[in-house]
Amino acid sequence: MIRRIIGLGGTTALAVSAPFVLTAAGAPANATTTTTTTSCSRLASATNISAAAYADRLVRAWGSSATTTADCYASTAVTRALYGQALPGGIHWRRVSTEGAAGTIYVTYHDDARGGNLTIGVQNVGLRAANGWHAAYTAKFSGEPRAWNAVQWSDNLVRAWGRGDTKWTAYYATPTAAAQLHKVAAKGGSHWTRSSAEGAAGTTYVTYRNDVTRHTLVIGVSNVGLSQGDAHAAYRVQYH
């Protein structure tokens, strides 16, 4: 699979807007495909919840890299499919449909960030194991997810920082890069205009100029991390 970073350059004023997300939950954990009933018992009961809610919990856990939680909801085959696509899965997955067939409910999500769909097959309530776990037993991706344009990724980071959105700033940037931005200002404002973009040694450097203060901001985005669907692809910040 070959992904290309496209659309470099151009001068674009950045409007401040909030993205739509499927909210992530859970904390990062080490990947595994096996869990015990004891480790799953700390979670809210999964015995009688709807298949859509069940799949939502799985997608949120996978999206936030809460793999121990994801393992409780998914079969080994499903976790392998999910982790093979990306880890973390990201927080842009939006549920778009739910339909049932032969005791299984198929819940489909769309990735609003990179494109592509994911369909999770969940056993209906009456067919689940007594403890309710591992009822998501099929996972199918369709529509090749496209790599984020590095310039768009950088633009979204600057927008998030500009409106003072710490959650999204932390999603687009590494902790170090986010801290550097917050050191400049807690809220960067909406006066940043993109002036150029160029690539070098696996990184796309996107330059912005503040129309009010005349300061310059350069964001370095990892092309490799971006092509693999990683969060925190913006890893370098220079402010002049």
CSV table of N, CA, C and O in Angstrom, one decimal, residues 31-151:
chain,number,residue,atom,x,y,z
A,31,ALA,N,-1.0,-4.0,24.2
A,31,ALA,CA,-1.8,-4.8,23.3
A,31,ALA,C,-1.8,-6.3,23.8
A,31,ALA,O,-0.8,-6.8,24.1
A,32,THR,N,-3.0,-6.9,23.7
A,32,THR,CA,-3.1,-8.3,24.0
A,32,THR,C,-4.3,-8.8,23.4
A,32,THR,O,-5.2,-8.1,23.1
A,33,THR,N,-4.4,-10.1,23.1
A,33,THR,CA,-5.6,-10.7,22.5
A,33,THR,C,-6.3,-11.6,23.5
A,33,THR,O,-7.2,-12.3,23.1
A,34,THR,N,-5.9,-11.7,24.7
A,34,THR,CA,-6.5,-12.6,25.6
A,34,THR,C,-6.8,-11.8,26.9
A,34,THR,O,-6.0,-11.0,27.4
A,35,THR,N,-8.0,-12.1,27.5
A,35,THR,CA,-8.3,-11.5,28.8
A,35,THR,C,-9.0,-12.5,29.6
A,35,THR,O,-9.5,-13.5,29.1
A,36,THR,N,-9.1,-12.3,30.9
A,36,THR,CA,-9.8,-13.2,31.8
A,36,THR,C,-11.1,-12.6,32.2
A,36,THR,O,-11.3,-11.3,32.1
A,37,THR,N,-12.0,-13.4,32.7
A,37,THR,CA,-13.3,-12.9,33.2
A,37,THR,C,-13.0,-11.9,34.4
A,37,THR,O,-13.7,-10.9,34.5
A,38,THR,N,-12.0,-12.1,35.2
A,38,THR,CA,-11.7,-11.2,36.3
A,38,THR,C,-11.3,-9.8,35.8
A,38,THR,O,-11.8,-8.8,36.3
A,39,SER,N,-10.4,-9.8,34.8
A,39,SER,CA,-10.0,-8.5,34.3
A,39,SER,C,-11.1,-7.7,33.6
A,39,SER,O,-11.2,-6.5,33.6
A,40,CYS,N,-12.1,-8.4,33.0
A,40,CYS,CA,-13.3,-7.8,32.4
A,40,CYS,C,-14.3,-7.4,33.4
A,40,CYS,O,-15.1,-6.5,33.1
A,41,SER,N,-14.3,-8.0,34.6
A,41,SER,CA,-15.4,-7.7,35.5
A,41,SER,C,-15.3,-6.3,36.1
A,41,SER,O,-16.3,-5.8,36.6
A,42,ARG,N,-14.2,-5.6,35.9
A,42,ARG,CA,-14.1,-4.2,36.3
A,42,ARG,C,-14.9,-3.3,35.5
A,42,ARG,O,-15.2,-2.2,35.8
A,43,LEU,N,-15.3,-3.8,34.3
A,43,LEU,CA,-16.1,-2.9,33.3
A,43,LEU,C,-17.6,-3.1,33.6
A,43,LEU,O,-18.0,-4.0,34.3
A,44,ALA,N,-18.3,-2.1,33.1
A,44,ALA,CA,-19.8,-2.1,33.2
A,44,ALA,C,-20.3,-3.4,32.5
A,44,ALA,O,-19.7,-3.8,31.5
A,45,SER,N,-21.4,-3.9,33.0
A,45,SER,CA,-21.9,-5.2,32.4
A,45,SER,C,-22.2,-5.1,30.9
A,45,SER,O,-22.7,-4.0,30.4
A,46,ALA,N,-21.9,-6.1,30.2
A,46,ALA,CA,-22.1,-6.1,28.8
A,46,ALA,C,-23.1,-7.2,28.4
A,46,ALA,O,-23.3,-7.5,27.2
A,47,THR,N,-23.8,-7.8,29.4
A,47,THR,CA,-24.7,-8.9,29.1
A,47,THR,C,-26.0,-8.5,28.3
A,47,THR,O,-26.3,-9.1,27.3
A,48,ASN,N,-26.6,-7.4,28.7
A,48,ASN,CA,-27.9,-7.0,28.2
A,48,ASN,C,-27.9,-5.7,27.4
A,48,ASN,O,-29.0,-5.3,27.0
A,49,ILE,N,-26.8,-5.1,27.1
A,49,ILE,CA,-26.8,-3.9,26.3
A,49,ILE,C,-27.0,-4.2,24.9
A,49,ILE,O,-26.7,-5.3,24.4
A,50,SER,N,-27.5,-3.2,24.1
A,50,SER,CA,-27.7,-3.4,22.7
A,50,SER,C,-26.4,-3.7,21.9
A,50,SER,O,-25.3,-3.4,22.4
A,51,ALA,N,-26.6,-4.3,20.8
A,51,ALA,CA,-25.4,-4.6,19.9
A,51,ALA,C,-24.7,-3.3,19.5
A,51,ALA,O,-23.5,-3.3,19.4
A,52,ALA,N,-25.5,-2.3,19.2
A,52,ALA,CA,-24.9,-1.0,18.8
A,52,ALA,C,-24.0,-0.4,19.9
A,52,ALA,O,-22.9,0.0,19.7
A,53,ALA,N,-24.6,-0.4,21.1
A,53,ALA,CA,-23.8,0.1,22.3
A,53,ALA,C,-22.6,-0.7,22.6
A,53,ALA,O,-21.5,-0.2,22.9
A,54,TYR,N,-22.7,-2.1,22.4
A,54,TYR,CA,-21.6,-3.0,22.6
A,54,TYR,C,-20.5,-2.7,21.6
A,54,TYR,O,-19.3,-2.5,22.0
A,55,ALA,N,-20.9,-2.5,20.3
A,55,ALA,CA,-19.9,-2.2,19.3
A,55,ALA,C,-19.2,-0.8,19.5
A,55,ALA,O,-18.0,-0.6,19.3
A,56,ASP,N,-20.1,0.1,20.0
A,56,ASP,CA,-19.5,1.5,20.3
A,56,ASP,C,-18.4,1.4,21.4
A,56,ASP,O,-17.4,2.0,21.2
A,57,ARG,N,-18.7,0.6,22.4
A,57,ARG,CA,-17.7,0.4,23.5
A,57,ARG,C,-16.4,-0.1,22.9
A,57,ARG,O,-15.3,0.3,23.3
A,58,LEU,N,-16.5,-1.1,22.0
A,58,LEU,CA,-15.3,-1.7,21.4
A,58,LEU,C,-14.5,-0.7,20.6
A,58,LEU,O,-13.3,-0.6,20.7
A,59,VAL,N,-15.3,0.0,19.7
A,59,VAL,CA,-14.6,1.0,18.8
A,59,VAL,C,-13.9,2.1,19.6
A,59,VAL,O,-12.8,2.6,19.3
A,60,ARG,N,-14.6,2.5,20.7
A,60,ARG,CA,-14.0,3.6,21.5
A,60,ARG,C,-12.7,3.1,22.2
A,60,ARG,O,-11.7,3.8,22.2
A,61,ALA,N,-12.7,1.8,22.7
A,61,ALA,CA,-11.6,1.3,23.4
A,61,ALA,C,-10.4,1.1,22.4
A,61,ALA,O,-9.3,1.5,22.7
A,62,TRP,N,-10.7,0.5,21.2
A,62,TRP,CA,-9.7,0.4,20.2
A,62,TRP,C,-9.2,1.7,19.7
A,62,TRP,O,-8.0,1.9,19.6
A,63,GLY,N,-10.1,2.7,19.6
A,63,GLY,CA,-9.7,4.0,19.1
A,63,GLY,C,-8.7,4.7,20.0
A,63,GLY,O,-7.8,5.5,19.6
A,64,SER,N,-8.9,4.5,21.4
A,64,SER,CA,-8.0,5.2,22.3
A,64,SER,C,-6.9,4.3,22.8
A,64,SER,O,-6.2,4.7,23.7
A,65,SER,N,-6.7,3.1,22.2
A,65,SER,CA,-5.6,2.2,22.5
A,65,SER,C,-5.8,1.5,23.9
A,65,SER,O,-4.9,1.1,24.5
A,66,ALA,N,-7.1,1.5,24.4
A,66,ALA,CA,-7.4,0.8,25.6
A,66,ALA,C,-7.6,-0.7,25.3
A,66,ALA,O,-8.7,-1.2,25.3
A,67,THR,N,-6.5,-1.4,25.0
A,67,THR,CA,-6.5,-2.7,24.4
A,67,THR,C,-7.1,-3.8,25.4
A,67,THR,O,-7.7,-4.7,24.9
A,68,THR,N,-6.8,-3.6,26.6
A,68,THR,CA,-7.3,-4.6,27.6
A,68,THR,C,-8.9,-4.5,27.6
A,68,THR,O,-9.5,-5.6,27.7
A,69,THR,N,-9.4,-3.3,27.5
A,69,THR,CA,-10.9,-3.2,27.4
A,69,THR,C,-11.4,-3.7,26.1
A,69,THR,O,-12.4,-4.5,26.0
A,70,ALA,N,-10.7,-3.4,25.0
A,70,ALA,CA,-11.1,-3.9,23.7
A,70,ALA,C,-11.2,-5.4,23.6
A,70,ALA,O,-12.1,-6.0,23.1
A,71,ASP,N,-10.2,-6.0,24.3
A,71,ASP,CA,-10.1,-7.5,24.3
A,71,ASP,C,-11.3,-8.1,25.0
A,71,ASP,O,-11.7,-9.3,24.6
A,72,CYS,N,-11.9,-7.4,25.9
A,72,CYS,CA,-13.1,-8.0,26.6
A,72,CYS,C,-14.3,-8.1,25.7
A,72,CYS,O,-15.1,-9.0,25.7
A,73,TYR,N,-14.4,-7.1,24.8
A,73,TYR,CA,-15.6,-7.0,23.9
A,73,TYR,C,-15.4,-7.8,22.6
A,73,TYR,O,-16.4,-8.3,22.0
A,74,ALA,N,-14.1,-8.0,22.2
A,74,ALA,CA,-13.9,-8.6,20.9
A,74,ALA,C,-13.3,-10.1,21.0
A,74,ALA,O,-12.7,-10.4,22.0
A,75,SER,N,-13.5,-10.8,20.0
A,75,SER,CA,-12.9,-12.1,19.9
A,75,SER,C,-11.4,-11.9,19.5
A,75,SER,O,-11.0,-10.8,19.1
A,76,THR,N,-10.6,-13.0,19.6
A,76,THR,CA,-9.2,-12.9,19.2
A,76,THR,C,-9.1,-12.5,17.7
A,76,THR,O,-8.2,-11.7,17.4
A,77,ALA,N,-9.9,-13.0,16.9
A,77,ALA,CA,-9.9,-12.7,15.4
A,77,ALA,C,-10.2,-11.2,15.2
A,77,ALA,O,-9.5,-10.6,14.4
A,78,VAL,N,-11.1,-10.7,16.0
A,78,VAL,CA,-11.5,-9.3,15.8
A,78,VAL,C,-10.3,-8.4,16.3
A,78,VAL,O,-10.0,-7.4,15.6
A,79,THR,N,-9.8,-8.7,17.4
A,79,THR,CA,-8.7,-7.8,17.9
A,79,THR,C,-7.5,-7.9,16.9
A,79,THR,O,-6.9,-6.8,16.7
A,80,ARG,N,-7.2,-9.0,16.3
A,80,ARG,CA,-6.1,-9.1,15.4
A,80,ARG,C,-6.4,-8.2,14.2
A,80,ARG,O,-5.6,-7.5,13.6
A,81,ALA,N,-7.7,-8.2,13.7
A,81,ALA,CA,-8.1,-7.4,12.6
A,81,ALA,C,-8.0,-5.9,12.9
A,81,ALA,O,-7.5,-5.1,12.1
A,82,LEU,N,-8.4,-5.5,14.1
A,82,LEU,CA,-8.4,-4.1,14.5
A,82,LEU,C,-7.0,-3.6,14.7
A,82,LEU,O,-6.6,-2.6,14.1
A,83,TYR,N,-6.2,-4.4,15.4
A,83,TYR,CA,-4.8,-4.0,15.7
A,83,TYR,C,-4.0,-4.0,14.5
A,83,TYR,O,-3.0,-3.3,14.4
A,84,GLY,N,-4.3,-4.9,13.5
A,84,GLY,CA,-3.6,-5.0,12.3
A,84,GLY,C,-3.8,-3.8,11.4
A,84,GLY,O,-3.0,-3.4,10.6
A,85,GLN,N,-5.0,-3.1,11.6
A,85,GLN,CA,-5.3,-1.9,10.8
A,85,GLN,C,-4.6,-0.7,11.4
A,85,GLN,O,-4.0,0.1,10.6
A,86,ALA,N,-4.7,-0.5,12.7
A,86,ALA,CA,-4.1,0.6,13.3
A,86,ALA,C,-4.2,0.5,14.8
A,86,ALA,O,-5.2,-0.1,15.3
A,87,LEU,N,-3.3,1.0,15.6
A,87,LEU,CA,-3.3,1.0,17.0
A,87,LEU,C,-2.6,2.3,17.5
A,87,LEU,O,-1.4,2.4,17.3
A,88,PRO,N,-3.3,3.3,17.9
A,88,PRO,CA,-4.8,3.3,18.2
A,88,PRO,C,-5.6,3.5,16.9
A,88,PRO,O,-5.0,3.9,15.9
A,89,GLY,N,-6.8,3.2,17.0
A,89,GLY,CA,-7.7,3.3,15.8
A,89,GLY,C,-8.1,4.7,15.6
A,89,GLY,O,-8.6,5.0,14.5
A,90,GLY,N,-7.9,5.6,16.5
A,90,GLY,CA,-8.3,7.0,16.3
A,90,GLY,C,-9.7,7.3,16.8
A,90,GLY,O,-10.5,6.4,17.1
A,91,ILE,N,-10.1,8.5,16.9
A,91,ILE,CA,-11.4,8.9,17.5
A,91,ILE,C,-12.3,9.5,16.5
A,91,ILE,O,-13.3,10.2,16.9
A,92,HIS,N,-12.1,9.2,15.2
A,92,HIS,CA,-12.9,9.8,14.2
A,92,HIS,C,-14.0,8.8,13.7
A,92,HIS,O,-14.6,9.1,12.7
A,93,TRP,N,-14.1,7.7,14.3
A,93,TRP,CA,-15.1,6.7,13.8
A,93,TRP,C,-16.5,7.1,14.2
A,93,TRP,O,-16.8,7.3,15.4
A,94,ARG,N,-17.4,7.2,13.2
A,94,ARG,CA,-18.8,7.6,13.5
A,94,ARG,C,-19.7,6.5,13.0
A,94,ARG,O,-19.6,6.0,11.9
A,95,ARG,N,-20.6,6.1,13.9
A,95,ARG,CA,-21.6,5.0,13.6
A,95,ARG,C,-22.6,5.5,12.5
A,95,ARG,O,-23.2,6.6,12.7
A,96,VAL,N,-22.7,4.7,11.4
A,96,VAL,CA,-23.6,5.2,10.3
A,96,VAL,C,-24.7,4.2,10.0
A,96,VAL,O,-25.7,4.7,9.4
A,97,SER,N,-24.7,3.0,10.5
A,97,SER,CA,-25.8,2.1,10.3
A,97,SER,C,-25.7,0.9,11.2
A,97,SER,O,-24.7,0.5,11.7
A,98,THR,N,-26.9,0.3,11.4
A,98,THR,CA,-27.0,-0.9,12.2
A,98,THR,C,-28.1,-1.8,11.5
A,98,THR,O,-29.2,-1.4,11.2
A,99,GLU,N,-27.7,-3.1,11.3
A,99,GLU,CA,-28.7,-4.0,10.7
A,99,GLU,C,-28.5,-5.4,11.2
A,99,GLU,O,-27.3,-5.7,11.6
A,100,GLY,N,-29.5,-6.2,11.3
A,100,GLY,CA,-29.4,-7.5,11.8
A,100,GLY,C,-29.6,-8.6,10.8
A,100,GLY,O,-30.3,-8.4,9.8
A,101,ALA,N,-29.0,-9.8,11.1
A,101,ALA,CA,-29.2,-10.9,10.2
A,101,ALA,C,-28.7,-12.2,11.0
A,101,ALA,O,-27.6,-12.2,11.5
A,102,ALA,N,-29.6,-13.2,11.1
A,102,ALA,CA,-29.3,-14.5,11.6
A,102,ALA,C,-28.7,-14.4,13.0
A,102,ALA,O,-27.6,-15.1,13.2
A,103,GLY,N,-29.2,-13.6,13.9
A,103,GLY,CA,-28.7,-13.6,15.3
A,103,GLY,C,-27.5,-12.7,15.5
A,103,GLY,O,-27.0,-12.6,16.6
A,104,THR,N,-27.0,-12.0,14.4
A,104,THR,CA,-25.9,-11.1,14.5
A,104,THR,C,-26.4,-9.7,14.1
A,104,THR,O,-27.1,-9.6,13.1
A,105,ILE,N,-25.9,-8.7,14.8
A,105,ILE,CA,-26.2,-7.3,14.4
A,105,ILE,C,-24.9,-6.8,13.9
A,105,ILE,O,-23.8,-6.8,14.5
A,106,TYR,N,-24.9,-6.2,12.7
A,106,TYR,CA,-23.8,-5.6,12.0
A,106,TYR,C,-23.8,-4.1,12.2
A,106,TYR,O,-24.8,-3.5,11.7
A,107,VAL,N,-22.8,-3.6,12.8
A,107,VAL,CA,-22.8,-2.2,13.1
A,107,VAL,C,-21.6,-1.5,12.3
A,107,VAL,O,-20.5,-2.0,12.4
A,108,THR,N,-21.9,-0.6,11.5
A,108,THR,CA,-21.0,0.0,10.6
A,108,THR,C,-20.6,1.4,11.0
A,108,THR,O,-21.4,2.2,11.4
A,109,TYR,N,-19.3,1.7,10.9
A,109,TYR,CA,-18.7,3.0,11.3
A,109,TYR,C,-18.0,3.6,10.1
A,109,TYR,O,-17.4,2.8,9.3
A,110,HIS,N,-17.9,4.9,10.0
A,110,HIS,CA,-17.2,5.6,8.9
A,110,HIS,C,-16.1,6.4,9.6
A,110,HIS,O,-16.3,7.1,10.6
A,111,ASP,N,-14.9,6.4,9.0
A,111,ASP,CA,-13.7,7.2,9.6
A,111,ASP,C,-13.8,8.6,8.9
A,111,ASP,O,-13.5,8.7,7.7
A,112,ASP,N,-14.2,9.6,9.7
A,112,ASP,CA,-14.4,10.9,9.1
A,112,ASP,C,-13.0,11.6,8.9
A,112,ASP,O,-13.0,12.6,8.2
A,113,ALA,N,-12.0,11.0,9.4
A,113,ALA,CA,-10.7,11.6,9.2
A,113,ALA,C,-10.0,11.1,7.9
A,113,ALA,O,-9.6,11.9,7.1
A,114,ARG,N,-9.9,9.8,7.7
A,114,ARG,CA,-9.2,9.3,6.6
A,114,ARG,C,-10.0,8.5,5.6
A,114,ARG,O,-9.5,8.1,4.5
A,115,GLY,N,-11.3,8.4,5.8
A,115,GLY,CA,-12.2,7.7,4.9
A,115,GLY,C,-12.2,6.2,5.3
A,115,GLY,O,-11.4,5.7,6.1
A,116,GLY,N,-13.0,5.4,4.6
A,116,GLY,CA,-13.1,4.0,4.9
A,116,GLY,C,-14.2,3.7,5.9
A,116,GLY,O,-14.5,4.5,6.8
A,117,ASN,N,-14.7,2.4,5.9
A,117,ASN,CA,-15.7,1.9,6.8
A,117,ASN,C,-15.2,0.7,7.6
A,117,ASN,O,-14.3,0.0,7.1
A,118,LEU,N,-15.8,0.5,8.7
A,118,LEU,CA,-15.5,-0.6,9.6
A,118,LEU,C,-16.9,-1.2,10.0
A,118,LEU,O,-17.7,-0.5,10.5
A,119,THR,N,-17.1,-2.5,9.7
A,119,THR,CA,-18.3,-3.2,10.2
A,119,THR,C,-18.0,-4.2,11.2
A,119,THR,O,-17.2,-5.1,10.9
A,120,ILE,N,-18.6,-4.1,12.4
A,120,ILE,CA,-18.4,-5.0,13.5
A,120,ILE,C,-19.7,-5.9,13.6
A,120,ILE,O,-20.8,-5.4,13.6
A,121,GLY,N,-19.5,-7.2,13.6
A,121,GLY,CA,-20.6,-8.2,13.8
A,121,GLY,C,-20.6,-8.6,15.3
A,121,GLY,O,-19.7,-9.1,15.8
A,122,VAL,N,-21.8,-8.3,15.9
A,122,VAL,CA,-22.0,-8.6,17.3
A,122,VAL,C,-23.1,-9.6,17.5
A,122,VAL,O,-24.2,-9.4,17.0
A,123,GLN,N,-22.9,-10.6,18.3
A,123,GLN,CA,-24.0,-11.6,18.6
A,123,GLN,C,-25.1,-10.9,19.4
A,123,GLN,O,-24.9,-10.0,20.3
A,124,ASN,N,-26.3,-11.2,19.0
A,124,ASN,CA,-27.5,-10.6,19.7
A,124,ASN,C,-27.4,-11.0,21.2
A,124,ASN,O,-26.8,-12.0,21.6
A,125,VAL,N,-28.2,-10.2,22.0
A,125,VAL,CA,-28.1,-10.4,23.5
A,125,VAL,C,-28.3,-11.8,23.9
A,125,VAL,O,-27.5,-12.4,24.7
A,126,GLY,N,-29.3,-12.5,23.4
A,126,GLY,CA,-29.6,-13.9,23.8
A,126,GLY,C,-28.6,-14.9,23.4
A,126,GLY,O,-28.6,-16.0,24.0
A,127,LEU,N,-27.7,-14.6,22.5
A,127,LEU,CA,-26.7,-15.6,22.0
A,127,LEU,C,-25.3,-15.4,22.6
A,127,LEU,O,-24.4,-16.1,22.4
A,128,ARG,N,-25.2,-14.4,23.5
A,128,ARG,CA,-23.9,-14.1,24.1
A,128,ARG,C,-23.6,-15.1,25.2
A,128,ARG,O,-24.5,-15.7,25.8
A,129,ALA,N,-22.3,-15.2,25.5
A,129,ALA,CA,-21.9,-16.0,26.6
A,129,ALA,C,-22.5,-15.4,27.9
A,129,ALA,O,-22.9,-14.3,27.9
A,130,ALA,N,-22.5,-16.3,28.9
A,130,ALA,CA,-23.2,-15.8,30.2
A,130,ALA,C,-22.6,-14.5,30.7
A,130,ALA,O,-23.3,-13.7,31.3
A,131,ASN,N,-21.3,-14.3,30.6
A,131,ASN,CA,-20.7,-13.1,31.1
A,131,ASN,C,-20.7,-11.9,30.1
A,131,ASN,O,-20.4,-10.8,30.4
A,132,GLY,N,-21.2,-12.2,28.9
A,132,GLY,CA,-21.4,-11.2,27.9
A,132,GLY,C,-20.2,-10.8,27.1
A,132,GLY,O,-20.3,-10.0,26.1
A,133,TRP,N,-19.0,-11.3,27.4
A,133,TRP,CA,-17.8,-10.8,26.8
A,133,TRP,C,-17.5,-11.5,25.4
A,133,TRP,O,-18.0,-12.6,25.2
A,134,HIS,N,-16.6,-10.9,24.6
A,134,HIS,CA,-16.2,-11.4,23.3
A,134,HIS,C,-17.3,-11.7,22.3
A,134,HIS,O,-17.2,-12.6,21.5
A,135,ALA,N,-18.4,-10.9,22.4
A,135,ALA,CA,-19.5,-11.1,21.5
A,135,ALA,C,-19.3,-10.5,20.2
A,135,ALA,O,-20.0,-10.8,19.2
A,136,ALA,N,-18.3,-9.6,20.0
A,136,ALA,CA,-18.0,-9.0,18.7
A,136,ALA,C,-17.0,-10.0,18.0
A,136,ALA,O,-15.9,-10.1,18.4
A,137,TYR,N,-17.5,-10.7,17.0
A,137,TYR,CA,-16.7,-11.8,16.5
A,137,TYR,C,-16.3,-11.7,15.0
A,137,TYR,O,-15.6,-12.5,14.5
A,138,THR,N,-16.8,-10.6,14.4
A,138,THR,CA,-16.4,-10.3,13.0
A,138,THR,C,-16.0,-8.8,12.9
A,138,THR,O,-16.7,-8.0,13.5
A,139,ALA,N,-15.0,-8.5,12.1
A,139,ALA,CA,-14.6,-7.1,11.8
A,139,ALA,C,-14.2,-7.1,10.4
A,139,ALA,O,-13.3,-7.8,9.9
A,140,LYS,N,-14.8,-6.2,9.6
A,140,LYS,CA,-14.4,-6.0,8.2
A,140,LYS,C,-14.2,-4.6,7.8
A,140,LYS,O,-15.1,-3.7,8.1
A,141,PHE,N,-13.1,-4.3,7.2
A,141,PHE,CA,-12.8,-2.9,6.7
A,141,PHE,C,-13.1,-2.9,5.3
A,141,PHE,O,-12.9,-3.8,4.5
A,142,SER,N,-13.7,-1.8,4.8
A,142,SER,CA,-14.0,-1.6,3.4
A,142,SER,C,-13.7,-0.1,3.0
A,142,SER,O,-13.9,0.8,3.8
A,143,GLY,N,-13.3,0.1,1.8
A,143,GLY,CA,-13.0,1.4,1.4
A,143,GLY,C,-11.6,1.8,1.9
A,143,GLY,O,-11.5,2.1,3.1
A,144,GLU,N,-10.6,1.8,1.1
A,144,GLU,CA,-9.2,2.0,1.6
A,144,GLU,C,-9.1,3.3,2.3
A,144,GLU,O,-9.4,4.4,1.7
A,145,PRO,N,-8.8,3.4,3.6
A,145,PRO,CA,-8.6,4.6,4.3
A,145,PRO,C,-7.5,5.4,3.6
A,145,PRO,O,-6.4,4.9,3.3
A,146,ARG,N,-7.7,6.7,3.4
A,146,ARG,CA,-6.7,7.5,2.7
A,146,ARG,C,-5.8,8.2,3.8
A,146,ARG,O,-6.3,8.4,4.9
A,147,ALA,N,-4.6,8.3,3.5
A,147,ALA,CA,-3.7,9.0,4.4
A,147,ALA,C,-4.1,10.5,4.5
A,147,ALA,O,-4.5,11.1,3.5
A,148,TRP,N,-4.0,11.0,5.7
A,148,TRP,CA,-4.2,12.4,5.9
A,148,TRP,C,-3.2,13.2,5.1
A,148,TRP,O,-2.0,12.9,5.1
A,149,ASN,N,-3.7,14.3,4.5
A,149,ASN,CA,-2.8,15.2,3.9
A,149,ASN,C,-2.0,15.9,5.0
A,149,ASN,O,-2.6,16.4,6.0
A,150,ALA,N,-0.7,16.0,5.0
A,150,ALA,CA,0.1,16.5,6.1
A,150,ALA,C,-0.2,18.0,6.3
A,150,ALA,O,-0.2,18.4,7.5
A,151,VAL,N,-0.5,18.7,5.3
A,151,VAL,CA,-0.9,20.1,5.5
A,151,VAL,C,-2.2,20.3,6.2
A,151,VAL,O,-2.4,21.1,7.1
